[in-house]
Short mmCIF file of C-alpha atoms and ligand atoms in Angstrom, two decimals:
data_model
loop_
_atom_site.label_atom_id
_atom_site.label_comp_id
_atom_site.label_asym_id
_atom_site.label_seq_id
_atom_site.Cartn_x
_atom_site.Cartn_y
_atom_site.Cartn_z
CA UNK A 1 0.00 0.00 0.00
CA UNK A 2 1.52 3.28 -1.11
CA UNK A 3 0.55 6.32 0.97
CA UNK A 4 0.77 9.85 -0.45
CA UNK A 5 0.14 12.67 1.99
CA UNK A 6 -1.31 15.89 0.60
CA UNK A 7 -1.50 19.20 2.46
CA UNK A 8 -5.08 20.01 1.60
CA UNK A 9 -8.27 18.49 0.24
CA UNK A 10 -7.76 20.51 -2.95
CA UNK A 11 -4.29 19.02 -3.48
CA UNK A 12 -5.63 15.53 -2.79
CA UNK A 13 -8.41 16.05 -5.33
CA UNK A 14 -6.08 17.38 -8.02
CA UNK A 15 -3.68 14.48 -7.46
CA UNK A 16 -6.52 11.96 -7.71
CA UNK A 17 -7.82 13.59 -10.89
CA UNK A 18 -4.32 13.43 -12.40
CA UNK A 19 -3.95 9.74 -11.57
CA UNK A 20 -7.34 8.90 -13.10
CA UNK A 21 -6.63 11.19 -16.07
CA UNK A 22 -3.27 9.47 -16.68
CA UNK A 23 -5.04 6.09 -16.62
CA UNK A 24 -7.30 7.34 -19.44
CA UNK A 25 -4.40 8.85 -21.37
CA UNK A 26 -2.65 5.47 -21.33
CA UNK A 27 -5.83 3.58 -22.19
CA UNK A 28 -8.62 5.59 -23.79
CA UNK A 29 -11.01 2.66 -23.26
CA UNK A 30 -10.30 2.37 -19.52
CA UNK A 31 -12.95 1.01 -17.15
CA UNK A 32 -13.25 3.37 -14.18
CA UNK A 33 -14.73 2.21 -10.89
CA UNK A 34 -16.39 5.25 -9.32
CA UNK A 35 -17.56 6.26 -5.86
CA UNK A 36 -19.96 8.90 -4.56
CA UNK A 37 -20.10 10.85 -1.28
CA UNK A 38 -18.37 14.06 -0.30
CA UNK A 39 -14.77 12.93 -0.71
CA UNK A 40 -14.57 12.37 -4.51
CA UNK A 41 -16.48 15.56 -5.40
CA UNK A 42 -13.20 17.48 -5.81
CA UNK A 43 -11.78 14.67 -7.95
CA UNK A 44 -14.76 14.92 -10.30
CA UNK A 45 -14.30 18.69 -10.49
CA UNK A 46 -10.62 18.08 -11.28
CA UNK A 47 -11.46 15.61 -14.04
CA UNK A 48 -13.99 18.02 -15.54
CA UNK A 49 -11.25 20.66 -15.54
CA UNK A 50 -8.87 18.27 -17.33
CA UNK A 51 -11.59 17.63 -19.89
CA UNK A 52 -12.13 21.36 -20.44
CA UNK A 53 -8.55 22.56 -20.36
CA UNK A 54 -6.49 19.60 -21.59
CA UNK A 55 -9.00 17.89 -23.88
CA UNK A 56 -9.05 14.76 -21.74
CA UNK A 57 -11.68 12.66 -23.51
CA UNK A 58 -13.99 10.14 -21.86
CA UNK A 59 -15.61 9.05 -25.13
CA UNK A 60 -14.34 5.48 -24.95
CA UNK A 61 -14.36 5.20 -21.18
CA UNK A 62 -16.72 2.87 -19.31
CA UNK A 63 -17.72 3.67 -15.73
CA UNK A 64 -19.08 1.35 -13.08
CA UNK A 65 -20.21 2.71 -9.74
CA UNK A 66 -19.75 0.99 -6.44
CA UNK A 67 -23.19 1.27 -5.00
CA UNK A 68 -26.72 2.67 -4.95
CA UNK A 69 -29.49 3.04 -2.39
CA UNK A 70 -32.34 0.56 -2.61
CA UNK A 71 -35.75 2.05 -3.30
CA UNK A 72 -34.64 5.30 -4.94
CA UNK A 73 -35.29 5.84 -8.64
CA UNK A 74 -32.49 7.16 -10.83
CA UNK A 75 -34.05 10.65 -10.98
CA UNK A 76 -34.39 10.94 -7.21
CA UNK A 77 -32.01 13.78 -6.21
CA UNK A 78 -30.62 11.60 -3.40
CA UNK A 79 -29.83 8.66 -5.64
CA UNK A 80 -26.27 8.01 -6.68
CA UNK A 81 -27.46 8.00 -10.31
CA UNK A 82 -28.48 11.62 -9.86
CA UNK A 83 -25.24 12.48 -8.04
CA UNK A 84 -23.12 11.02 -10.87
CA UNK A 85 -25.14 12.66 -13.62
CA UNK A 86 -25.09 16.09 -12.04
CA UNK A 87 -21.62 16.18 -10.54
CA UNK A 88 -19.74 14.43 -13.33
CA UNK A 89 -21.35 12.82 -16.38
CA UNK A 90 -23.21 15.92 -17.61
CA UNK A 91 -19.94 17.83 -17.76
CA UNK A 92 -17.83 15.40 -19.79
CA UNK A 93 -18.05 13.71 -23.20
CA UNK A 94 -18.66 10.12 -22.07
CA UNK A 95 -21.40 7.91 -23.55
CA UNK A 96 -24.43 7.47 -21.23
CA UNK A 97 -24.69 3.88 -22.52
CA UNK A 98 -21.28 3.24 -20.96
CA UNK A 99 -22.25 4.35 -17.43
CA UNK A 100 -23.23 1.58 -15.07
CA UNK A 101 -24.69 1.96 -11.58
CA UNK A 102 -26.64 -0.72 -9.69
CA UNK A 103 -30.39 -0.28 -10.14
CA UNK A 104 -31.75 0.32 -6.66
CA UNK A 105 -35.26 0.37 -8.04
CA UNK A 106 -35.16 -3.09 -9.64
CA UNK A 107 -38.14 -5.36 -8.82
CA UNK A 108 -35.81 -8.17 -7.86
CA UNK A 109 -32.80 -6.76 -6.05
CA UNK A 110 -31.11 -10.14 -5.62
CA UNK A 111 -31.11 -10.74 -9.35
CA UNK A 112 -29.95 -7.14 -9.92
CA UNK A 113 -26.92 -7.88 -7.72
CA UNK A 114 -26.13 -11.00 -9.78
CA UNK A 115 -26.53 -9.04 -13.02
CA UNK A 116 -24.24 -6.28 -11.79
CA UNK A 117 -21.56 -8.69 -10.61
CA UNK A 118 -21.67 -10.40 -14.01
CA UNK A 119 -21.44 -7.04 -15.74
CA UNK A 120 -18.28 -6.05 -13.83
CA UNK A 121 -16.82 -9.45 -14.67
CA UNK A 122 -17.70 -9.14 -18.35
CA UNK A 123 -15.89 -5.78 -18.48
CA UNK A 124 -12.79 -7.56 -17.18
CA UNK A 125 -13.00 -5.72 -13.84
CA UNK A 126 -12.11 -2.06 -13.42
CA UNK A 127 -8.73 -0.60 -14.39
CA UNK A 128 -8.83 1.79 -11.47
CA UNK A 129 -11.28 1.90 -8.58
CA UNK A 130 -11.86 5.15 -6.73
CA UNK A 131 -12.83 4.64 -3.08
CA UNK A 132 -13.77 6.71 -0.06
CA UNK A 133 -13.86 5.28 3.44
CA UNK A 134 -16.54 5.40 6.13
CA UNK A 135 -15.67 6.34 9.71
CA UNK A 136 -16.31 2.71 10.58
CA UNK A 137 -13.96 1.56 7.83
CA UNK A 138 -16.63 0.70 5.27
CA UNK A 139 -15.74 0.69 1.59
CA UNK A 140 -18.61 0.83 -0.84
CA UNK A 141 -21.46 0.00 1.51
CA UNK A 142 -19.61 -2.99 2.93
CA UNK A 143 -20.16 -2.49 6.62
CA UNK A 144 -18.01 -4.06 9.38
CA UNK A 145 -18.44 -7.82 9.45
CA UNK A 146 -18.87 -8.19 5.67
CA UNK A 147 -16.95 -11.24 4.45
CA UNK A 148 -13.90 -10.37 2.37
CA UNK A 149 -15.07 -12.85 -0.28
CA UNK A 150 -18.39 -10.98 -0.75
CA UNK A 151 -19.58 -10.10 -4.26
CA UNK A 152 -22.26 -7.53 -5.21
CA UNK A 153 -24.97 -7.82 -2.58
CA UNK A 154 -27.80 -6.11 -0.70
CA UNK A 155 -26.85 -4.52 2.60
CA UNK A 156 -28.71 -3.13 5.57
CA UNK A 157 -27.10 0.21 6.32
CA UNK A 158 -26.03 0.63 9.91
CA UNK A 159 -27.13 3.62 11.97
CA UNK A 160 -23.73 5.36 11.86
CA UNK A 161 -23.71 5.26 8.07
CA UNK A 162 -27.34 6.46 7.84
CA UNK A 163 -26.53 9.33 10.26
CA UNK A 164 -23.42 10.26 8.22
CA UNK A 165 -25.42 10.34 5.00
CA UNK A 166 -28.47 12.10 6.50
CA UNK A 167 -26.88 15.45 5.56
CA UNK A 168 -28.10 14.90 2.00
CA UNK A 169 -31.71 14.06 3.00
CA UNK A 170 -34.52 16.11 4.54
CA UNK A 171 -34.42 13.95 7.69
CA UNK A 172 -32.82 10.78 8.98
CA UNK A 173 -36.14 8.99 8.40
CA UNK A 174 -35.82 9.52 4.65
CA UNK A 175 -32.40 7.85 4.45
CA UNK A 176 -32.94 4.40 2.91
CA UNK A 177 -32.23 1.43 5.14
CA UNK A 178 -30.87 -0.77 2.37
CA UNK A 179 -28.43 -0.44 -0.51
CA UNK A 180 -26.80 -2.48 -3.26
CA UNK A 181 -23.02 -2.55 -3.25
CA UNK A 182 -20.12 -4.21 -4.99
CA UNK A 183 -18.70 -6.70 -2.51
CA UNK A 184 -15.21 -6.55 -1.07
CA UNK A 185 -14.03 -9.27 -3.45
CA UNK A 186 -15.56 -7.37 -6.39
CA UNK A 187 -13.56 -4.28 -5.34
CA UNK A 188 -10.38 -6.31 -4.99
CA UNK A 189 -10.67 -7.50 -8.61
CA UNK A 190 -9.82 -3.96 -9.75
CA UNK A 191 -6.35 -3.71 -11.28
CA UNK A 192 -5.56 -0.60 -9.26
CA UNK A 193 -7.24 1.01 -6.25
CA UNK A 194 -7.15 4.68 -5.30
CA UNK A 195 -8.43 5.34 -1.79
CA UNK A 196 -9.15 8.95 -0.80
CA UNK A 197 -9.16 9.90 2.89
CA UNK A 198 -9.94 13.48 3.83
CA UNK A 199 -10.79 15.45 6.95
CA UNK A 200 -10.64 15.17 10.76
CA UNK A 201 -13.61 12.86 10.90
CA UNK A 202 -11.60 10.18 9.05
CA UNK A 203 -8.43 10.41 11.16
CA UNK A 204 -9.35 7.43 13.37
CA UNK A 205 -10.26 5.27 10.37
CA UNK A 206 -7.01 6.26 8.61
CA UNK A 207 -4.99 5.38 11.72
CA UNK A 208 -6.65 1.99 11.95
CA UNK A 209 -6.08 1.27 8.27
CA UNK A 210 -2.44 2.32 8.31
CA UNK A 211 -1.69 0.32 11.46
CA UNK A 212 -2.08 -2.60 9.11
CA UNK A 213 -4.18 -5.17 11.00
CA UNK A 214 -6.42 -7.15 8.67
CA UNK A 215 -9.89 -7.97 9.95
CA UNK A 216 -13.42 -8.26 8.59
CA UNK A 217 -14.44 -5.95 11.45
CA UNK A 218 -12.72 -3.17 9.50
CA UNK A 219 -13.61 -3.64 5.80
CA UNK A 220 -10.98 -1.27 4.37
CA UNK A 221 -8.26 -3.49 5.86
CA UNK A 222 -8.98 -5.92 2.98
CA UNK A 223 -7.09 -3.45 0.80
CA UNK A 224 -3.87 -4.72 2.38
CA UNK A 225 -4.53 -7.92 0.39
CA UNK A 226 -4.29 -6.04 -2.94
CA UNK A 227 -0.96 -5.42 -4.65
CA UNK A 228 -1.64 -1.99 -6.17
CA UNK A 229 -3.34 0.39 -3.74
CA UNK A 230 -2.55 4.09 -3.50
CA UNK A 231 -3.91 5.98 -0.50
CA UNK A 232 -4.21 9.74 -0.91
CA UNK A 233 -4.65 11.31 2.49
CA UNK A 234 -4.84 14.97 3.47
CA UNK A 235 -3.16 16.49 6.51
CA UNK A 236 -6.28 16.49 8.67
CA UNK A 237 -7.01 12.84 8.04
CA UNK A 238 -3.34 11.96 8.61
CA UNK A 239 -3.28 13.63 12.06
CA UNK A 240 -3.16 10.29 13.92
CA UNK A 241 -1.08 8.49 11.29
CA UNK A 242 1.09 5.81 12.92
C1 LIG B 1 -19.87 5.94 -1.82
C2 LIG B 1 -19.34 4.90 -0.96
C3 LIG B 1 -19.00 5.12 0.48
C4 LIG B 1 -18.28 6.44 0.75
C5 LIG B 1 -18.02 6.61 2.24
C6 LIG B 1 -17.37 7.94 2.54
O1 LIG B 1 -20.09 5.44 -3.12
O2 LIG B 1 -19.19 3.82 -1.43
O3 LIG B 1 -18.19 4.06 0.93
O4 LIG B 1 -17.08 6.45 0.03
O5 LIG B 1 -19.21 6.52 2.95
O6 LIG B 1 -18.28 8.95 2.24
P1 LIG B 1 -17.86 10.49 2.29
O7 LIG B 1 -16.88 10.68 1.19
O8 LIG B 1 -19.14 11.25 2.06
O9 LIG B 1 -17.27 10.72 3.63
#
């Protein structure tokens, strides 16, 4: 695991955008694994800037997102479909037919998980997977206790995660209780992983990750089992770094 410390969130975001941009420059048909949440917003802004100022083209790129809430339609402003469309896809030249996000509104969520897992497999896995981390160490929506061999599955969100995400909803009661997520094993099939850790609230999780113990009680620790992980961490999140 390679750790790169950045001074600020802005520097972290620009560095992440450069790394993803370089992946596309080397392989215009790259498959990008994407995340939502607050942390990658600056990375998406950075990639949009590279598109506008350096002609970085996404025309042949395929994107697969990590997760989606169950029960929200793709045009619900709180869905990850909506997040991706508004914060990223609408501002670049990628093909909508090449954007994949689990369908949280499918009639049969179990079969949607199987379909999504098969889809990731048929793309040959992702070339680079962008990840954030939850305060409890979750990656995607894989909460503590999720088996490392898990594939795309339905999860019940724990209270800490629902509280953390309530900032986007009108009240905690409107935060869905379930979600679909790539499993930990699905994430580990990516050729390269880029984990972004930003802010004071993630300092404990960063410390735990960088201490290096591997346990299903701390999902992000599975990343120690992968041979090409880069952690970009800003100064605030690195405050307790061992
Ligand atoms: C989002 C995701 C989550 C977030 C994590 C951190 O697609 O999979 O694991 O990366 O909850 O969220 P933020 O960045 O909002 O702190």
